[in-house]
Amino acid sequence: MMQGRLITLEGVDGAGKSTQLLRIEQELKAHRIPYLLTREPGGTSIGEAIRKVLLSPDFGEMAPETEALLYAASRAQHVREVIRPALQEGRIVLCDRYYDSSLVYQGIARHLGIDWIKYINERAMDGLMPDRTLVFLLSPAEGLRRAQQSHTPDRLEGEKMAFHQVVYEGYVHLAQQDGGNRIVPIDAAKPVEEVWQEVKKALAFLWE
Ligand code: TYD
């Protein structure tokens, strides 16, 4: 049986993750590799209910700590109910956002500190780190412009430009610190086809 792997996709809002996820799916299908596509917050009934609370523009009063704990709660359920079982079946799990989103959005952009976010998430994830993480890097102005073209902004997309700039820099920082072992930065400003070539290279170990 194939070994299960956890692949996560990260980046600023509107960086083109969804388009590339579709391509990755097609590639896995072409190689007849069993996979599961899922997302955070969400991926389970409980997680999708938490997602509604997190992204609703009605809850502008949400404290940063509440936000961080809700993301971690969604993740705790997701790992136990969906991700771990799929990995045990030998599937490739593609997850649209995971741990690194919390490090960057809550730890850095919301100023809660990386240490506390690591602490609550290590327990929430039951220690399950991704095997590879693709970080789609795009200037926040361009990211928001693309996001606004496709839908009305959710609670996080409605944040000020300065917030998105910090998110962007947070991802750059994580990628630099990692030194290319787990996190692969992807230049999402390039045309779709060129981005795909980068993505394909970063994930070649799955199908070669
Ligand atoms: P979503 O619409 O899925 O964003 P995208 O399409 O850009 O991936 O909304 C998820 C939002 O939640 C996104 O703005 C990032 C944010 N988020 C966090 O702040 N912390 C987290 O741990 C996760 C998983 C997401």
PDB file of N, CA, C and O and ligand atoms in Angstrom, residues 9-15 17-18 39-41 51 54-55 67-68 71-72 75 96-106 110 121 151 154-157 163-164 171, ligand 1:
ATOM      1  N   LEU A   9      -1.735  23.554   1.428  1.00  0.00           N
ATOM      2  CA  LEU A   9      -1.578  24.727   0.561  1.00  0.00           C
ATOM      3  C   LEU A   9      -1.890  25.969   1.378  1.00  0.00           C
ATOM      4  O   LEU A   9      -2.897  26.002   2.092  1.00  0.00           O
ATOM      5  N   GLU A  10      -1.018  26.933   1.270  1.00  0.00           N
ATOM      6  CA  GLU A  10      -1.123  28.136   2.091  1.00  0.00           C
ATOM      7  C   GLU A  10      -0.911  29.372   1.244  1.00  0.00           C
ATOM      8  O   GLU A  10      -0.395  29.283   0.133  1.00  0.00           O
ATOM      9  N   GLY A  11      -1.239  30.518   1.811  1.00  0.00           N
ATOM     10  CA  GLY A  11      -0.936  31.760   1.107  1.00  0.00           C
ATOM     11  C   GLY A  11      -1.920  32.860   1.417  1.00  0.00           C
ATOM     12  O   GLY A  11      -2.905  32.645   2.136  1.00  0.00           O
ATOM     13  N   VAL A  12      -1.653  34.030   0.864  1.00  0.00           N
ATOM     14  CA  VAL A  12      -2.549  35.171   1.060  1.00  0.00           C
ATOM     15  C   VAL A  12      -3.866  34.890   0.337  1.00  0.00           C
ATOM     16  O   VAL A  12      -3.914  34.064  -0.574  1.00  0.00           O
ATOM     17  N   ASP A  13      -4.924  35.584   0.750  1.00  0.00           N
ATOM     18  CA  ASP A  13      -6.222  35.410   0.108  1.00  0.00           C
ATOM     19  C   ASP A  13      -6.112  35.786  -1.373  1.00  0.00           C
ATOM     20  O   ASP A  13      -5.487  36.777  -1.719  1.00  0.00           O
ATOM     21  N   GLY A  14      -6.700  34.954  -2.214  1.00  0.00           N
ATOM     22  CA  GLY A  14      -6.739  35.273  -3.654  1.00  0.00           C
ATOM     23  C   GLY A  14      -5.467  34.954  -4.419  1.00  0.00           C
ATOM     24  O   GLY A  14      -5.257  35.447  -5.515  1.00  0.00           O
ATOM     25  N   ALA A  15      -4.611  34.093  -3.855  1.00  0.00           N
ATOM     26  CA  ALA A  15      -3.321  33.805  -4.515  1.00  0.00           C
ATOM     27  C   ALA A  15      -3.414  32.713  -5.578  1.00  0.00           C
ATOM     28  O   ALA A  15      -2.419  32.376  -6.202  1.00  0.00           O
ATOM     29  N   LYS A  17      -4.777  29.484  -5.063  1.00  0.00           N
ATOM     30  CA  LYS A  17      -4.663  28.124  -4.537  1.00  0.00           C
ATOM     31  C   LYS A  17      -5.683  27.174  -5.169  1.00  0.00           C
ATOM     32  O   LYS A  17      -5.354  26.038  -5.493  1.00  0.00           O
ATOM     33  N   SER A  18      -6.916  27.665  -5.306  1.00  0.00           N
ATOM     34  CA  SER A  18      -7.997  26.782  -5.791  1.00  0.00           C
ATOM     35  C   SER A  18      -7.711  26.276  -7.197  1.00  0.00           C
ATOM     36  O   SER A  18      -7.925  25.091  -7.492  1.00  0.00           O
ATOM     37  N   ARG A  39     -10.409  20.974   3.503  1.00  0.00           N
ATOM     38  CA  ARG A  39     -10.028  22.374   3.741  1.00  0.00           C
ATOM     39  C   ARG A  39     -10.196  22.760   5.202  1.00  0.00           C
ATOM     40  O   ARG A  39     -10.914  22.107   5.959  1.00  0.00           O
ATOM     41  N   GLU A  40      -9.536  23.852   5.555  1.00  0.00           N
ATOM     42  CA  GLU A  40      -9.701  24.429   6.890  1.00  0.00           C
ATOM     43  C   GLU A  40      -9.957  25.929   6.780  1.00  0.00           C
ATOM     44  O   GLU A  40      -9.397  26.563   5.892  1.00  0.00           O
ATOM     45  N   PRO A  41     -10.732  26.512   7.690  1.00  0.00           N
ATOM     46  CA  PRO A  41     -11.514  25.776   8.661  1.00  0.00           C
ATOM     47  C   PRO A  41     -12.604  24.992   7.953  1.00  0.00           C
ATOM     48  O   PRO A  41     -13.101  25.425   6.934  1.00  0.00           O
ATOM     49  N   ARG A  51     -16.578  27.031  10.926  1.00  0.00           N
ATOM     50  CA  ARG A  51     -16.198  27.914   9.814  1.00  0.00           C
ATOM     51  C   ARG A  51     -17.196  29.059   9.627  1.00  0.00           C
ATOM     52  O   ARG A  51     -16.813  30.207   9.401  1.00  0.00           O
ATOM     53  N   LEU A  54     -16.564  31.608  12.199  1.00  0.00           N
ATOM     54  CA  LEU A  54     -15.298  32.317  11.969  1.00  0.00           C
ATOM     55  C   LEU A  54     -15.377  33.329  10.833  1.00  0.00           C
ATOM     56  O   LEU A  54     -14.794  34.411  10.915  1.00  0.00           O
ATOM     57  N   LEU A  55     -16.066  32.966   9.758  1.00  0.00           N
ATOM     58  CA  LEU A  55     -16.022  33.816   8.571  1.00  0.00           C
ATOM     59  C   LEU A  55     -17.202  34.779   8.449  1.00  0.00           C
ATOM     60  O   LEU A  55     -17.207  35.645   7.577  1.00  0.00           O
ATOM     61  N   GLU A  67     -10.815  33.550  18.183  1.00  0.00           N
ATOM     62  CA  GLU A  67     -10.544  33.189  16.788  1.00  0.00           C
ATOM     63  C   GLU A  67      -9.517  32.047  16.714  1.00  0.00           C
ATOM     64  O   GLU A  67      -9.738  31.033  16.055  1.00  0.00           O
ATOM     65  N   ALA A  68      -8.410  32.204  17.428  1.00  0.00           N
ATOM     66  CA  ALA A  68      -7.339  31.193  17.391  1.00  0.00           C
ATOM     67  C   ALA A  68      -7.829  29.846  17.904  1.00  0.00           C
ATOM     68  O   ALA A  68      -7.513  28.791  17.327  1.00  0.00           O
ATOM     69  N   TYR A  71     -10.178  28.127  15.312  1.00  0.00           N
ATOM     70  CA  TYR A  71      -9.419  27.487  14.232  1.00  0.00           C
ATOM     71  C   TYR A  71      -8.787  26.184  14.733  1.00  0.00           C
ATOM     72  O   TYR A  71      -8.801  25.169  14.026  1.00  0.00           O
ATOM     73  N   ALA A  72      -8.256  26.233  15.951  1.00  0.00           N
ATOM     74  CA  ALA A  72      -7.629  25.028  16.509  1.00  0.00           C
ATOM     75  C   ALA A  72      -8.677  23.943  16.765  1.00  0.00           C
ATOM     76  O   ALA A  72      -8.411  22.751  16.560  1.00  0.00           O
ATOM     77  N   ARG A  75      -9.537  22.248  13.615  1.00  0.00           N
ATOM     78  CA  ARG A  75      -8.398  21.386  13.239  1.00  0.00           C
ATOM     79  C   ARG A  75      -8.370  20.096  14.060  1.00  0.00           C
ATOM     80  O   ARG A  75      -8.097  19.014  13.533  1.00  0.00           O
ATOM     81  N   ASP A  96      -6.475  22.471   1.974  1.00  0.00           N
ATOM     82  CA  ASP A  96      -6.467  23.891   1.657  1.00  0.00           C
ATOM     83  C   ASP A  96      -6.417  24.647   2.988  1.00  0.00           C
ATOM     84  O   ASP A  96      -7.438  24.767   3.655  1.00  0.00           O
ATOM     85  N   ARG A  97      -5.232  25.080   3.369  1.00  0.00           N
ATOM     86  CA  ARG A  97      -4.901  25.740   4.643  1.00  0.00           C
ATOM     87  C   ARG A  97      -4.865  24.750   5.811  1.00  0.00           C
ATOM     88  O   ARG A  97      -5.647  23.808   5.885  1.00  0.00           O
ATOM     89  N   TYR A  98      -3.935  25.020   6.733  1.00  0.00           N
ATOM     90  CA  TYR A  98      -3.758  24.168   7.923  1.00  0.00           C
ATOM     91  C   TYR A  98      -2.981  24.982   8.954  1.00  0.00           C
ATOM     92  O   TYR A  98      -3.102  26.226   8.991  1.00  0.00           O
ATOM     93  N   TYR A  99      -2.137  24.290   9.722  1.00  0.00           N
ATOM     94  CA  TYR A  99      -1.335  24.862  10.801  1.00  0.00           C
ATOM     95  C   TYR A  99      -0.688  26.221  10.491  1.00  0.00           C
ATOM     96  O   TYR A  99      -0.772  27.162  11.301  1.00  0.00           O
ATOM     97  N   ASP A 100      -0.041  26.353   9.332  1.00  0.00           N
ATOM     98  CA  ASP A 100       0.709  27.585   9.038  1.00  0.00           C
ATOM     99  C   ASP A 100      -0.198  28.808   8.931  1.00  0.00           C
ATOM    100  O   ASP A 100       0.235  29.920   9.221  1.00  0.00           O
ATOM    101  N   SER A 101      -1.465  28.609   8.526  1.00  0.00           N
ATOM    102  CA  SER A 101      -2.406  29.736   8.505  1.00  0.00           C
ATOM    103  C   SER A 101      -2.571  30.290   9.911  1.00  0.00           C
ATOM    104  O   SER A 101      -2.624  31.503  10.104  1.00  0.00           O
ATOM    105  N   SER A 102      -2.652  29.405  10.888  1.00  0.00           N
ATOM    106  CA  SER A 102      -2.807  29.874  12.268  1.00  0.00           C
ATOM    107  C   SER A 102      -1.553  30.592  12.760  1.00  0.00           C
ATOM    108  O   SER A 102      -1.638  31.604  13.450  1.00  0.00           O
ATOM    109  N   LEU A 103      -0.377  30.059  12.391  1.00  0.00           N
ATOM    110  CA  LEU A 103       0.869  30.725  12.799  1.00  0.00           C
ATOM    111  C   LEU A 103       0.895  32.153  12.259  1.00  0.00           C
ATOM    112  O   LEU A 103       1.221  33.101  12.975  1.00  0.00           O
ATOM    113  N   VAL A 104       0.532  32.295  10.982  1.00  0.00           N
ATOM    114  CA  VAL A 104       0.647  33.593  10.332  1.00  0.00           C
ATOM    115  C   VAL A 104      -0.511  34.536  10.693  1.00  0.00           C
ATOM    116  O   VAL A 104      -0.284  35.664  11.127  1.00  0.00           O
ATOM    117  N   TYR A 105      -1.757  34.067  10.515  1.00  0.00           N
ATOM    118  CA  TYR A 105      -2.899  34.973  10.742  1.00  0.00           C
ATOM    119  C   TYR A 105      -3.073  35.289  12.231  1.00  0.00           C
ATOM    120  O   TYR A 105      -3.242  36.439  12.608  1.00  0.00           O
ATOM    121  N   GLN A 106      -3.073  34.234  13.068  1.00  0.00           N
ATOM    122  CA  GLN A 106      -3.338  34.488  14.490  1.00  0.00           C
ATOM    123  C   GLN A 106      -2.041  34.821  15.252  1.00  0.00           C
ATOM    124  O   GLN A 106      -2.004  35.747  16.049  1.00  0.00           O
ATOM    125  N   ARG A 110      -2.438  38.730  14.174  1.00  0.00           N
ATOM    126  CA  ARG A 110      -3.272  39.102  15.333  1.00  0.00           C
ATOM    127  C   ARG A 110      -2.449  39.285  16.614  1.00  0.00           C
ATOM    128  O   ARG A 110      -3.022  39.408  17.711  1.00  0.00           O
ATOM    129  N   ASN A 121      -1.849  24.366  18.975  1.00  0.00           N
ATOM    130  CA  ASN A 121      -2.034  23.571  17.761  1.00  0.00           C
ATOM    131  C   ASN A 121      -1.331  22.223  17.797  1.00  0.00           C
ATOM    132  O   ASN A 121      -1.799  21.267  17.177  1.00  0.00           O
ATOM    133  N   HIS A 151     -15.749  37.174  -5.461  1.00  0.00           N
ATOM    134  CA  HIS A 151     -16.814  37.094  -4.449  1.00  0.00           C
ATOM    135  C   HIS A 151     -16.769  38.301  -3.515  1.00  0.00           C
ATOM    136  O   HIS A 151     -15.790  39.033  -3.488  1.00  0.00           O
ATOM    137  N   ASP A 154     -15.160  38.008   2.877  1.00  0.00           N
ATOM    138  CA  ASP A 154     -15.586  37.462   4.168  1.00  0.00           C
ATOM    139  C   ASP A 154     -14.927  38.282   5.284  1.00  0.00           C
ATOM    140  O   ASP A 154     -14.256  39.274   5.025  1.00  0.00           O
ATOM    141  N   ARG A 155     -15.115  37.849   6.551  1.00  0.00           N
ATOM    142  CA  ARG A 155     -14.656  38.675   7.677  1.00  0.00           C
ATOM    143  C   ARG A 155     -13.149  38.941   7.603  1.00  0.00           C
ATOM    144  O   ARG A 155     -12.686  40.041   7.881  1.00  0.00           O
ATOM    145  N   LEU A 156     -12.367  37.918   7.210  1.00  0.00           N
ATOM    146  CA  LEU A 156     -10.918  38.125   7.181  1.00  0.00           C
ATOM    147  C   LEU A 156     -10.470  38.926   5.961  1.00  0.00           C
ATOM    148  O   LEU A 156      -9.586  39.758   6.059  1.00  0.00           O
ATOM    149  N   GLU A 157     -11.144  38.675   4.840  1.00  0.00           N
ATOM    150  CA  GLU A 157     -10.772  39.440   3.636  1.00  0.00           C
ATOM    151  C   GLU A 157     -11.126  40.914   3.799  1.00  0.00           C
ATOM    152  O   GLU A 157     -10.552  41.775   3.137  1.00  0.00           O
ATOM    153  N   PHE A 163      -3.138  44.581   7.418  1.00  0.00           N
ATOM    154  CA  PHE A 163      -3.256  43.222   7.962  1.00  0.00           C
ATOM    155  C   PHE A 163      -2.772  42.206   6.926  1.00  0.00           C
ATOM    156  O   PHE A 163      -1.990  41.305   7.224  1.00  0.00           O
ATOM    157  N   HIS A 164      -3.208  42.385   5.679  1.00  0.00           N
ATOM    158  CA  HIS A 164      -2.822  41.433   4.627  1.00  0.00           C
ATOM    159  C   HIS A 164      -1.333  41.526   4.301  1.00  0.00           C
ATOM    160  O   HIS A 164      -0.708  40.535   3.940  1.00  0.00           O
ATOM    161  N   TYR A 171       4.239  34.834   5.932  1.00  0.00           N
ATOM    162  CA  TYR A 171       4.495  33.631   5.123  1.00  0.00           C
ATOM    163  C   TYR A 171       5.922  33.627   4.589  1.00  0.00           C
ATOM    164  O   TYR A 171       6.574  32.585   4.556  1.00  0.00           O
TER     165      TYR A 171
HETATM  166  P1  TYD B   1     -11.217  30.819   2.851  1.00  0.00           P
HETATM  167  O1  TYD B   1     -12.387  31.439   2.169  1.00  0.00           O
HETATM  168  O2  TYD B   1     -11.089  29.349   2.854  1.00  0.00           O
HETATM  169  O3  TYD B   1      -9.894  31.507   2.312  1.00  0.00           O
HETATM  170  P2  TYD B   1      -9.016  31.140   1.076  1.00  0.00           P
HETATM  171  O4  TYD B   1      -9.948  30.841  -0.045  1.00  0.00           O
HETATM  172  O5  TYD B   1      -8.189  32.355   0.885  1.00  0.00           O
HETATM  173  O6  TYD B   1      -8.201  29.953   1.514  1.00  0.00           O
HETATM  174  O7  TYD B   1     -11.207  31.403   4.317  1.00  0.00           O
HETATM  175  C1  TYD B   1     -10.305  31.021   5.242  1.00  0.00           C
HETATM  176  C2  TYD B   1      -9.855  32.273   5.977  1.00  0.00           C
HETATM  177  O8  TYD B   1      -9.461  31.892   7.285  1.00  0.00           O
HETATM  178  C3  TYD B   1      -8.651  32.902   5.313  1.00  0.00           C
HETATM  179  O9  TYD B   1      -8.800  34.320   5.331  1.00  0.00           O
HETATM  180  C4  TYD B   1      -7.504  32.532   6.229  1.00  0.00           C
HETATM  181  C5  TYD B   1      -8.159  32.332   7.547  1.00  0.00           C
HETATM  182  N1  TYD B   1      -7.505  31.332   8.429  1.00  0.00           N
HETATM  183  C6  TYD B   1      -6.906  31.754   9.613  1.00  0.00           C
HETATM  184  O10 TYD B   1      -6.898  32.952   9.926  1.00  0.00           O
HETATM  185  N2  TYD B   1      -6.342  30.823  10.449  1.00  0.00           N
HETATM  186  C7  TYD B   1      -6.354  29.498  10.162  1.00  0.00           C
HETATM  187  O11 TYD B   1      -5.821  28.666  10.946  1.00  0.00           O
HETATM  188  C8  TYD B   1      -6.974  29.064   8.932  1.00  0.00           C
HETATM  189  C9  TYD B   1      -7.018  27.607   8.573  1.00  0.00           C
HETATM  190  C10 TYD B   1      -7.542  30.025   8.096  1.00  0.00           C
END
